[in-house]
Tab-separated table of C-alpha atoms in Angstrom:
chain	number	residue	atom	x	y	z
A	14	SER	CA	-57.669	-97.811	138.885
A	15	THR	CA	-56.687	-101.384	138.937
A	16	TYR	CA	-53.336	-100.385	140.258
A	17	ALA	CA	-54.847	-98.967	143.438
A	18	LEU	CA	-56.439	-102.541	143.892
A	19	THR	CA	-53.495	-104.184	143.792
A	20	TYR	CA	-52.521	-102.654	147.403
A	21	PHE	CA	-54.747	-104.615	149.019
A	22	GLY	CA	-52.680	-107.261	148.633
A	23	LYS	CA	-49.401	-105.374	149.356
A	24	VAL	CA	-49.955	-103.346	152.475
A	25	ASN	CA	-52.540	-105.545	154.319
A	26	LEU	CA	-50.195	-107.426	156.130
A	27	SER	CA	-48.739	-104.528	158.012
A	28	ILE	CA	-51.974	-104.019	159.709
A	29	VAL	CA	-52.575	-107.807	160.258
A	30	MET	CA	-49.073	-108.529	161.604
A	31	ALA	CA	-49.810	-106.196	164.582
A	32	ALA	CA	-52.638	-108.318	165.497
A	33	LEU	CA	-50.653	-111.575	164.984
A	34	LEU	CA	-48.170	-110.361	167.386
A	35	LEU	CA	-50.608	-109.898	170.004
A	36	VAL	CA	-52.284	-113.270	169.461
A	37	TYR	CA	-49.070	-115.211	169.129
A	38	THR	CA	-47.173	-113.816	171.955
A	39	ASP	CA	-44.000	-116.345	171.152
A	40	TRP	CA	-43.551	-114.439	167.831
A	41	ASN	CA	-41.490	-111.194	167.613
A	42	MET	CA	-40.321	-108.853	164.909
A	43	TYR	CA	-37.579	-111.175	164.090
A	44	TYR	CA	-40.422	-113.322	162.378
A	45	VAL	CA	-41.996	-110.498	161.032
A	46	GLY	CA	-38.938	-109.657	159.130
A	47	PHE	CA	-39.024	-113.218	157.487
A	48	VAL	CA	-42.252	-112.736	156.326
A	49	ALA	CA	-41.724	-109.378	154.779
A	50	SER	CA	-38.624	-110.396	153.344
A	51	GLY	CA	-40.098	-113.267	151.506
A	52	PHE	CA	-42.680	-110.875	149.939
A	53	PHE	CA	-39.982	-108.329	148.972
A	54	ALA	CA	-37.612	-110.914	147.455
A	55	ALA	CA	-40.487	-112.638	145.491
A	56	TYR	CA	-41.702	-109.185	144.316
A	57	SER	CA	-38.269	-107.990	143.256
A	58	ILE	CA	-37.438	-111.214	141.413
A	59	GLY	CA	-41.011	-111.352	139.908
A	60	GLN	CA	-40.967	-107.908	138.605
A	61	PHE	CA	-37.932	-108.772	136.461
A	62	LEU	CA	-39.373	-112.049	135.225
A	63	ASN	CA	-43.150	-111.228	134.902
A	64	GLY	CA	-41.922	-108.025	133.098
A	65	GLN	CA	-40.707	-110.149	130.416
A	66	ILE	CA	-43.256	-112.704	130.411
A	67	SER	CA	-46.250	-110.315	130.582
A	68	GLU	CA	-45.185	-108.978	126.999
A	69	ARG	CA	-46.360	-112.290	125.385
A	70	PHE	CA	-49.976	-112.426	126.970
A	71	ASN	CA	-52.830	-110.350	127.014
A	72	PRO	CA	-52.161	-107.542	129.787
A	73	TYR	CA	-55.990	-107.820	130.853
A	74	VAL	CA	-55.864	-111.496	131.272
A	75	TYR	CA	-52.363	-111.482	133.010
A	76	ILE	CA	-53.589	-108.707	135.576
A	77	THR	CA	-56.638	-110.731	136.341
A	78	VAL	CA	-54.689	-113.844	137.113
A	79	GLY	CA	-51.873	-111.778	139.392
A	80	LEU	CA	-54.948	-110.454	141.246
A	81	CYS	CA	-56.906	-113.728	141.637
A	82	LEU	CA	-53.699	-115.682	142.778
A	83	SER	CA	-53.053	-112.949	145.338
A	84	GLY	CA	-56.546	-113.031	146.629
A	85	LEU	CA	-56.045	-116.788	146.888
A	86	ALA	CA	-52.934	-116.508	148.831
A	87	ASN	CA	-54.508	-113.999	151.072
A	88	MET	CA	-57.407	-116.239	151.668
A	89	PHE	CA	-55.114	-119.085	152.485
A	90	MET	CA	-53.064	-116.784	154.912
A	91	GLY	CA	-56.363	-116.228	156.742
A	92	PHE	CA	-56.767	-119.959	157.115
A	93	LEU	CA	-53.281	-120.672	157.936
A	94	GLY	CA	-51.654	-117.543	159.438
A	95	GLY	CA	-51.071	-118.723	162.721
A	96	PHE	CA	-48.365	-121.257	161.221
A	97	LEU	CA	-45.362	-119.091	160.767
A	98	VAL	CA	-43.860	-121.264	157.982
A	99	ALA	CA	-47.125	-121.313	156.005
A	100	LEU	CA	-47.356	-117.473	156.613
A	101	ILE	CA	-43.899	-116.933	155.072
A	102	VAL	CA	-44.613	-119.233	152.121
A	103	LEU	CA	-47.817	-117.675	151.202
A	104	GLU	CA	-46.908	-114.141	151.613
A	105	THR	CA	-43.767	-115.013	149.505
A	106	MET	CA	-46.235	-116.199	146.888
A	107	ASP	CA	-48.530	-113.240	147.255
A	108	GLY	CA	-45.224	-111.027	146.523
A	109	PHE	CA	-44.711	-112.866	143.175
A	110	PHE	CA	-48.361	-112.798	142.336
A	111	GLN	CA	-48.427	-108.883	142.905
A	112	SER	CA	-45.265	-108.419	140.819
A	113	MET	CA	-47.344	-109.768	137.851
A	114	ASN	CA	-49.432	-106.403	137.934
A	115	TRP	CA	-47.299	-103.492	137.335
A	116	SER	CA	-45.879	-103.973	133.880
A	117	SER	CA	-49.146	-105.323	132.572
A	118	ILE	CA	-51.109	-102.346	133.901
A	119	VAL	CA	-48.577	-99.897	132.386
A	120	ARG	CA	-48.772	-101.624	129.190
A	121	ALA	CA	-52.680	-101.933	129.176
A	122	ASN	CA	-52.604	-98.150	129.906
A	123	ALA	CA	-50.353	-97.374	126.877
A	124	GLU	CA	-52.429	-99.570	124.629
A	125	LEU	CA	-55.557	-98.001	125.561
A	126	GLN	CA	-54.635	-94.413	125.416
A	127	ALA	CA	-53.109	-93.571	122.003
A	128	GLU	CA	-53.380	-90.121	122.173
A	129	GLY	CA	-50.892	-87.945	124.087
A	130	GLN	CA	-53.270	-85.881	126.153
A	131	SER	CA	-55.354	-88.684	127.218
A	132	ARG	CA	-52.289	-90.804	127.979
A	133	ASN	CA	-51.006	-88.070	130.031
A	134	LYS	CA	-54.070	-87.833	132.255
A	135	SER	CA	-54.467	-91.638	132.610
A	136	SER	CA	-50.700	-92.078	133.510
A	137	THR	CA	-51.290	-89.277	135.895
A	138	ILE	CA	-53.977	-91.015	137.644
A	139	LEU	CA	-52.041	-94.419	137.501
A	140	GLY	CA	-49.074	-92.691	138.908
A	141	THR	CA	-50.879	-91.408	142.091
A	142	SER	CA	-53.319	-94.356	142.297
A	143	TYR	CA	-51.019	-96.014	145.045
A	144	GLN	CA	-51.874	-93.507	147.494
A	145	PHE	CA	-55.674	-93.846	147.043
A	146	GLY	CA	-55.064	-97.682	147.277
A	147	SER	CA	-52.811	-97.594	150.233
A	148	SER	CA	-54.905	-95.513	152.197
A	149	VAL	CA	-58.129	-97.437	151.308
A	150	THR	CA	-56.385	-100.871	152.180
A	151	TYR	CA	-55.207	-99.425	155.548
A	152	LEU	CA	-58.499	-98.195	156.625
A	153	VAL	CA	-60.424	-101.297	155.367
A	154	SER	CA	-58.027	-103.793	157.219
A	155	ALA	CA	-57.596	-101.885	160.259
A	156	PHE	CA	-61.262	-101.746	160.566
A	157	SER	CA	-61.761	-105.371	159.613
A	158	VAL	CA	-58.955	-106.243	162.317
A	159	ALA	CA	-60.683	-104.340	165.175
A	160	THR	CA	-64.022	-105.589	164.110
A	161	TRP	CA	-63.665	-109.032	163.450
A	162	GLY	CA	-60.125	-110.077	163.835
A	163	TRP	CA	-57.113	-110.665	161.748
A	164	GLN	CA	-58.421	-113.761	159.837
A	165	VAL	CA	-61.506	-111.878	158.592
A	166	ALA	CA	-59.250	-108.896	157.516
A	167	LEU	CA	-57.448	-111.309	155.228
A	168	TYR	CA	-60.683	-112.557	153.873
A	169	VAL	CA	-61.897	-109.052	153.118
A	170	VAL	CA	-58.779	-108.314	151.229
A	171	SER	CA	-58.965	-111.563	149.366
A	172	SER	CA	-62.639	-110.848	148.199
A	173	PHE	CA	-61.455	-107.380	146.855
A	174	LEU	CA	-58.784	-109.078	144.932
A	175	THR	CA	-60.631	-112.064	143.654
A	176	PHE	CA	-64.007	-110.279	142.717
A	177	THR	CA	-63.408	-106.887	141.881
A	178	GLN	CA	-61.384	-107.524	138.485
A	179	PRO	CA	-60.675	-105.469	135.605
A	180	ALA	CA	-62.248	-106.773	132.213
A	181	VAL	CA	-60.432	-109.777	130.775
A	182	ASN	CA	-61.316	-108.332	127.460
A	183	ARG	CA	-59.912	-104.823	126.417
A	184	PRO	CA	-62.247	-102.245	128.044
A	185	GLN	CA	-63.531	-99.009	126.334
A	186	LEU	CA	-61.842	-95.928	128.117
A	187	ILE	CA	-63.966	-92.979	128.481
A	188	MET	CA	-62.350	-89.669	129.042
C-alpha cells in the first residue's frame, strides 16, 4: 500500500536522530524536541489544509507530489542535517509534505473500490499498512545507519519516497 510507503518519511528520523546525537555531542534532547515539534505542527496543520486542497486535484498526482517532496526534504536533510536550524526547517517541511497523502489515499481507495466487499478488504489493508510501513522503515533505517551512517540512511529513505511512486493515472486494481 502507498500508505505504508509514507512511513519512510514519517518515522525514519527517530533512528537517525540517535546517530546525530552521537555525532554532534553538543546537541541534546531539547534540540530533538524542536525537530519533532516542527514535524508535528506542520503535519497537524497540513492534514487540515491538504484535506481541503486535495479534493480539487487528482488524488494520484497529489500523492505522488507529496511523496516526491518528502523524498527531496529527506535528501536535503542528509546534506544539511548537521545544521540544526536546517534540520528543523526541513523536517517541518517534511511534516507538511507527509500530510498531503492521507486524505488523497483514502479518497483514491474509495474511488477505486465502488463495491462494498472489495472496499472493506482494501480498507482493512489500508488501515493496517502503517504497521508494515513503520516496521520496514525502522529496519531499513537502522541497517542503513549502522552500515553506512546517518546521511546515507536519509538518502535511502529519500530514494524509496521518490522512486517507488504510485501510478499518476488511475491504476487498475485486481482483487
